[in-house]
Structure formats: C-alpha cells, structure tokens
C-alpha positions as CSV (number, residue, x, y, z in Angstrom):
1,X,0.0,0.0,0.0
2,X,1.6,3.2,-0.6
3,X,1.9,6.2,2.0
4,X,0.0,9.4,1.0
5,X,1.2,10.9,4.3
6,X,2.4,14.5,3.8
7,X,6.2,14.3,4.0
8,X,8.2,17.5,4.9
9,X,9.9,19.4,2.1
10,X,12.9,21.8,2.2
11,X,10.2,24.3,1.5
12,X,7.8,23.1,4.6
13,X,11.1,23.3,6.5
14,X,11.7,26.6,5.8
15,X,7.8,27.8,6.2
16,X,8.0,26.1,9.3
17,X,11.5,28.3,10.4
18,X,9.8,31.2,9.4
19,X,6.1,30.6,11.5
20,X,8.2,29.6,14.1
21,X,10.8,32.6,14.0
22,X,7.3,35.2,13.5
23,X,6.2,33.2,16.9
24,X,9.6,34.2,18.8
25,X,9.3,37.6,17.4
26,X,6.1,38.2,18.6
27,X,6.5,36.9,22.1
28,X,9.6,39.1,22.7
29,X,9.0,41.8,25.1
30,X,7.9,45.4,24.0
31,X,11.8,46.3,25.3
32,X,13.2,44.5,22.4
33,X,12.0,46.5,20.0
34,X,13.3,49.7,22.0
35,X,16.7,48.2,22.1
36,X,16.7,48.0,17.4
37,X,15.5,51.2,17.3
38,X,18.6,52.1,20.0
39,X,20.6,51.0,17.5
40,X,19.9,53.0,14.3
41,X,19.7,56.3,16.3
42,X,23.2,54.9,18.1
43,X,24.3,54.8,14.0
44,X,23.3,57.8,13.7
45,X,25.4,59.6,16.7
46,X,28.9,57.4,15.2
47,X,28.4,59.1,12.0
48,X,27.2,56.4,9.9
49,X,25.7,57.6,6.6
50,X,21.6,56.0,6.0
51,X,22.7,53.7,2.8
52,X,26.5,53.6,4.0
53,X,27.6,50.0,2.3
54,X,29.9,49.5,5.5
55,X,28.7,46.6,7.4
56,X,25.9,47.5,9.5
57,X,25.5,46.2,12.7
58,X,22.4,44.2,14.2
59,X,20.8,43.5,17.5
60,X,20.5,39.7,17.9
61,X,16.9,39.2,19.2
62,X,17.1,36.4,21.7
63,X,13.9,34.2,22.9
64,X,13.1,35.1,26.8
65,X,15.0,32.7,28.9
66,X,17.4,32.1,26.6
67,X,21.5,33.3,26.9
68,X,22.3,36.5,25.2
69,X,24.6,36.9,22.3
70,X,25.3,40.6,21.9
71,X,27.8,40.3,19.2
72,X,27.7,41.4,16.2
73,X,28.1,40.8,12.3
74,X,31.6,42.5,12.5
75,X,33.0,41.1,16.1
76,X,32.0,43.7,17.8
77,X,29.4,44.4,20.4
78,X,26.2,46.3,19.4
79,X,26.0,46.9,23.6
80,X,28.6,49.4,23.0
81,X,27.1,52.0,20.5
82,X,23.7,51.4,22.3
83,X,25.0,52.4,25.7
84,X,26.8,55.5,24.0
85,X,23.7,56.7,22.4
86,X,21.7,55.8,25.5
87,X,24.0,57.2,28.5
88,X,24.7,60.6,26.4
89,X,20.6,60.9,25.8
90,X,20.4,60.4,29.4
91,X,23.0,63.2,30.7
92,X,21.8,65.4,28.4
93,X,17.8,64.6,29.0
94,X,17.4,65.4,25.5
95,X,15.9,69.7,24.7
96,X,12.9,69.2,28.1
97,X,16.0,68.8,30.5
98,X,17.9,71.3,28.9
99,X,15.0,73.5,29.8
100,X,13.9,72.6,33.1
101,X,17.5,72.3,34.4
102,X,18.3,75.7,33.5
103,X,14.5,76.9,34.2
104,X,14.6,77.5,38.3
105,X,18.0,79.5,38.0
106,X,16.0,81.7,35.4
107,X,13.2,82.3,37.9
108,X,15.5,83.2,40.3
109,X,17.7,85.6,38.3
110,X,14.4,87.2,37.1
111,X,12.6,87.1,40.5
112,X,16.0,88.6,42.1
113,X,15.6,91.2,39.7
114,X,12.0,92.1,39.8
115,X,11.9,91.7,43.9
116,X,14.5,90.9,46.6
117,X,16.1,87.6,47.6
118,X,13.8,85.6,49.7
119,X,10.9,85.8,47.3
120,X,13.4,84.9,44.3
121,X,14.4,81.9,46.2
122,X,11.3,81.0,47.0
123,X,10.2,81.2,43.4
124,X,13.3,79.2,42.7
125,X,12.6,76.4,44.9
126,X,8.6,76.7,43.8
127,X,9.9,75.6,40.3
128,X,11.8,73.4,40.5
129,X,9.5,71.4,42.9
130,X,6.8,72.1,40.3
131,X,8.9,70.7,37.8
132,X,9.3,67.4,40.0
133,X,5.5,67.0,40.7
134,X,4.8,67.7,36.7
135,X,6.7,64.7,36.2
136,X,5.6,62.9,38.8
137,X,2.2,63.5,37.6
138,X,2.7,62.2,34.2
139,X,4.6,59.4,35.6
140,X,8.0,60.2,33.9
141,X,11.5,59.5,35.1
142,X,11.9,62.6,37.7
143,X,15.8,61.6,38.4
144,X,16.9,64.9,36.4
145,X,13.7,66.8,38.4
146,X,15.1,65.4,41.9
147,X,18.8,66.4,41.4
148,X,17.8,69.8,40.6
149,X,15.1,70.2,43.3
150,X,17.9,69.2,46.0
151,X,20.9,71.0,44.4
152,X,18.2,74.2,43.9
153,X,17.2,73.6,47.5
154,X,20.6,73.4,49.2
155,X,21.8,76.6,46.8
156,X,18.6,78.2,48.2
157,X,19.7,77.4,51.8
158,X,22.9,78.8,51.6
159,X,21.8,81.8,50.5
160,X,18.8,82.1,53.0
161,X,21.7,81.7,55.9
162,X,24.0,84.5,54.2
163,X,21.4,86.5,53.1
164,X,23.3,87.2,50.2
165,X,21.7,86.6,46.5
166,X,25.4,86.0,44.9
167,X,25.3,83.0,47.5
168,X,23.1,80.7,45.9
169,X,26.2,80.1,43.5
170,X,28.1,79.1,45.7
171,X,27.2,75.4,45.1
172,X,28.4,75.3,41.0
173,X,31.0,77.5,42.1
174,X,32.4,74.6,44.3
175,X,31.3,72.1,41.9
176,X,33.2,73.4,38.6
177,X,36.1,74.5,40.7
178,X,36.3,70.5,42.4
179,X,35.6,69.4,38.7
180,X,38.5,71.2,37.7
181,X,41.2,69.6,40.1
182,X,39.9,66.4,39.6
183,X,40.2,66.5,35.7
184,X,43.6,68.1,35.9
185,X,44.9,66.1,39.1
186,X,43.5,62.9,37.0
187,X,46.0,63.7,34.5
188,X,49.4,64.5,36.6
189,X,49.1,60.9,38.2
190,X,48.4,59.6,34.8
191,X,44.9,58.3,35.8
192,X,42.8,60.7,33.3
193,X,39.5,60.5,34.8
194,X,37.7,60.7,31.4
195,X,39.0,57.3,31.0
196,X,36.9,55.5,33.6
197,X,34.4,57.6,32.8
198,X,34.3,56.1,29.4
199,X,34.8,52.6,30.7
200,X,32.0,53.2,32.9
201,X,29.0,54.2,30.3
202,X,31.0,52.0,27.0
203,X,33.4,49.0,26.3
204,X,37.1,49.7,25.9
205,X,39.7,47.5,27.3
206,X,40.6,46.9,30.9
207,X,44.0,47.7,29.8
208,X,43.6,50.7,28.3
209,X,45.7,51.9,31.1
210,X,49.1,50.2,29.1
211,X,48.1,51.7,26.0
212,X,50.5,55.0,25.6
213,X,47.9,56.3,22.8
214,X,44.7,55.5,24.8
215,X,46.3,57.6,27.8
216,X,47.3,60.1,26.0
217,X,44.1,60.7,24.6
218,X,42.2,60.3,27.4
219,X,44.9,62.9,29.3
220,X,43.8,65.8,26.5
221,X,40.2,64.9,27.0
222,X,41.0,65.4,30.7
223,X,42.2,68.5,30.2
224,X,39.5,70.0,27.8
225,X,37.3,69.4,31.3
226,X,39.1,70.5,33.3
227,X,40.2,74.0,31.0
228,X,35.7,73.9,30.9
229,X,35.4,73.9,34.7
230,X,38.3,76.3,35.5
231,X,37.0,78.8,33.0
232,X,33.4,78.7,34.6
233,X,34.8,79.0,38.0
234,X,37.3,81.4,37.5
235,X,33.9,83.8,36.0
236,X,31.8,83.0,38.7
237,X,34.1,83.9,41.4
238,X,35.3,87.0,39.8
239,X,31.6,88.0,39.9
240,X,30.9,86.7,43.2
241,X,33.6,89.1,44.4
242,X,32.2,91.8,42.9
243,X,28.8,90.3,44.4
244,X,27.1,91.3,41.2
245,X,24.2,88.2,41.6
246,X,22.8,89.1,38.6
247,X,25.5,89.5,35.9
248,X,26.3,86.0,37.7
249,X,22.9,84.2,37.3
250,X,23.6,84.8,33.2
251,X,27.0,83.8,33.5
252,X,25.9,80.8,35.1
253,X,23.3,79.9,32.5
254,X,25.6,80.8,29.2
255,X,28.5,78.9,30.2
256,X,25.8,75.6,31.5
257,X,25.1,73.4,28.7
258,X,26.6,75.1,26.2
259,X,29.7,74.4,27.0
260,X,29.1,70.9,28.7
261,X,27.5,69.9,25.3
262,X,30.3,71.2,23.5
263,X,33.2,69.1,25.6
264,X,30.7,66.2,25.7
265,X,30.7,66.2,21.4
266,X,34.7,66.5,21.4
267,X,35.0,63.4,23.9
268,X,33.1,61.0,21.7
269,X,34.3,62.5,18.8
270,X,38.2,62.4,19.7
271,X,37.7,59.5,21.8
272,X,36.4,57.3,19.2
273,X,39.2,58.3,17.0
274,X,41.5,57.5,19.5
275,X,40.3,53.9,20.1
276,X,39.9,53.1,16.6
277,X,43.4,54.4,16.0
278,X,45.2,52.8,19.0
279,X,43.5,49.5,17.7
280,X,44.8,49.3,14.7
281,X,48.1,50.5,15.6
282,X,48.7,48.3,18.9
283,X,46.1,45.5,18.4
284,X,47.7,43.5,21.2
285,X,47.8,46.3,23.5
286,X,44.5,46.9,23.3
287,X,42.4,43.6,23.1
C-alpha cells in the first residue's frame, strides 16, 4: 500500500522556520523593540551615513529565557554603541532637561531682579518642585527633576543663611572649581578621569591603562574638562567678588550646557578616534 502521508519538504522546512521565528518575534518583550530602534539612532550619533555600504551592525533578538549573544556581524558588540547613544541621551535629557535644568536659576535671576532675595528663592525652589510634581504627575522619570530640586534647595539654603543673592552660587561655584582639580589632578598621576568615565557608560579595554595612545588621549580629553570647569569657575568667582548676583545668574546659565555639550561632542568624537586608531596600531595592547 503506498503512503500518502504529507512528508516535509525543504520548502515546509523553511515555512515552518519562518512561523516559528514570527512566533519568537512576537512573544519578545515590547523592550526589544526599544533596544533595534537604539541602534539605528546609536548609527546615527557614530556618524554612519543611511545607505552607508559598510557593514551594518544588528541587535540579535534572543527568545526570553534564553542566553544573550550581543555580538555582532563584524565582532563587535552592538551593547557598545547602544549604551553611548543611550547614556549621552540620558545626561543630556534630551531639549525638556535642557529646559527645566536651567528653568529655576532663570526664575531666580528674574525674581531677584524684579523683587528681593527671599521671594526669588522662593520662586526658585517653587519651580523646580513644580517641575518634579509635573513629572511625577505624568509618571516620567523625575531623576533629572530630583537632582535639581535638591541642588536648587541646598543653593537656596545657603543663601537664605548668608542672606546674600550671589550665595546661591556658591554650590556650581564649588562644583566646577572641584571638577576642575579632579580633571587636571587625573592627568598628573596619569589616571585621566575621562577614561573610567568612558569605561563606565561603554566597552574599551581593561587595559587601556598600558596603552600609551589611549592615555594620551584620554589625558587631552581630561584636560578640555578641566580648562571647561576652570573657565566657569574662575567667571563665577570674579563675579561673586564683585557680588554682582545678577550678571552671575547669566554667566551661570551661558556657560551651563553650552559648553558641557560642547566638551561632551569633542570626547566622543576624539575618543572614538583615539580607540579606533590605538586598535589598529597596537592590536595586542588593546584587546
């Protein structure tokens, strides 16, 4: 008697691969999806062109429960320009943390102005908690809203205690002149902070430390900080002198992200440069 049973076919085979990889697909979390469009906007930050015919890197989308292989078509690790793209995004907070970082300064400087100091830092402290509860409200992340509401509040509190409106400075005065002997000190023990720093959000070698290049990058990257800090300081304490609180509220917000966004672009930029150059040139050094 012959069998009329169905048997499977290369084509079935590969019909079934496909239901089954659509079944995978679908059941993967809504996260997954986050983490490929990561990637092309991660493309986008490293400079590569749309329709560049280098090889592009993927995400490899891995069933729940199942172990991870982040690598990619090119040996490299697509964790790596995902975490750039993601960690700057979340320093910067994207154009709304721009704003509401620099927004309760503003409201003092223009309360300061229009009244006298404890209603300005009142109004201060008013926005920035308003800030917080906004986000709260619509159930966003209110880290960046938190920082500012405490470093706003202790500023305030300094200032309340002196009763002096050039005193609610005194806070980023500290901070850029402590962020200026730490870049610089970084760099005379040859320990350039921007290099853990880098380690910290990306993937470089644990030995970047014996690479000569690597340091020496990492040193002038120091140093860009640190020149960054020291020039904001050195401003803000010649105007704290002079106790002119409102020429230093100004200063204070024209030399804030402007110039942090500015070094931030030079460190990826140069850094990237430096690591793709020191791998190529000391490939043992550096793997």
């Amino acid at each position: 008697m012959t069998d009329h049973r169905a048997r499977p076919t290369g084509d079935h085979t590969d019909q079934s691969s496909e239901a089954e990889q659509r079944r995978v697909e679908e059941a993967l979390p809504a996260s997954r999806a986050a983490d490929i469009i990561a990637e092309e906007a991660a493309e986008l930050v490293t400079g590569v062109p749309p329709g560049d015919p280098a090889p592009r890197r993927r995400v490899v989308i891995t069933p729940p429960g199942a172990p991870a292989e982040a690598k990619a078509d090119d040996g490299t690790k697509d964790d790596e320009q995902i975490s750039i793209a993601d960690q700057v995004r979340e320093q910067l907070g994207g154009l709304r943390g721009l704003i509401e970082s620099s927004l309760p300064v503003l409201v003092f400087v223009l309360a300061n102005m229009a009244t006298s100091l404890k209603p300005a830092l009142w109004a201060a402290v008013g926005s920035a908690a308003l800030i917080a509860a906004y986000r709260l409200i619509r159930k966003d992340s209110v880290r960046h809203a938190l920082n500012g509401l405490f470093a706003v509040g202790i500023a305030a509190f300094i200032a309340a205690r002196t009763g002096q409106a050039e005193d609610f400075y005194l806070l980023n005065i500290a901070r850029n002149t402590g962020g200026a002997l730490l870049c610089a000190g970084s760099v005379l023990i040859r320990r350039p902070v921007i290099g853990y720093a880098w380690r910290f959000i990306s993937e470089i070698p644990p030995a970047w430390r014996e690479s000569k290049p690597l340091v020496r990058a990492f040193s002038l990257i120091s140093l860009v900080w640190a020149l960054m800090f020291a020039i904001r300081a050195g401003v803000q304490i010649y105007l704290w002198s002079q106790h002119n609180a409102d020429a230093l509220g100004w200063a204070s917000l024209a030399m804030g992200w402007p110039m942090f966004g500015a070094c931030l672009l030079f460190t990826v930029w140069y850094g990237r440069r430096a690591i793709a150059a020191a791998t190529e040139s000391e490939p043992a050094s550096v793997s």
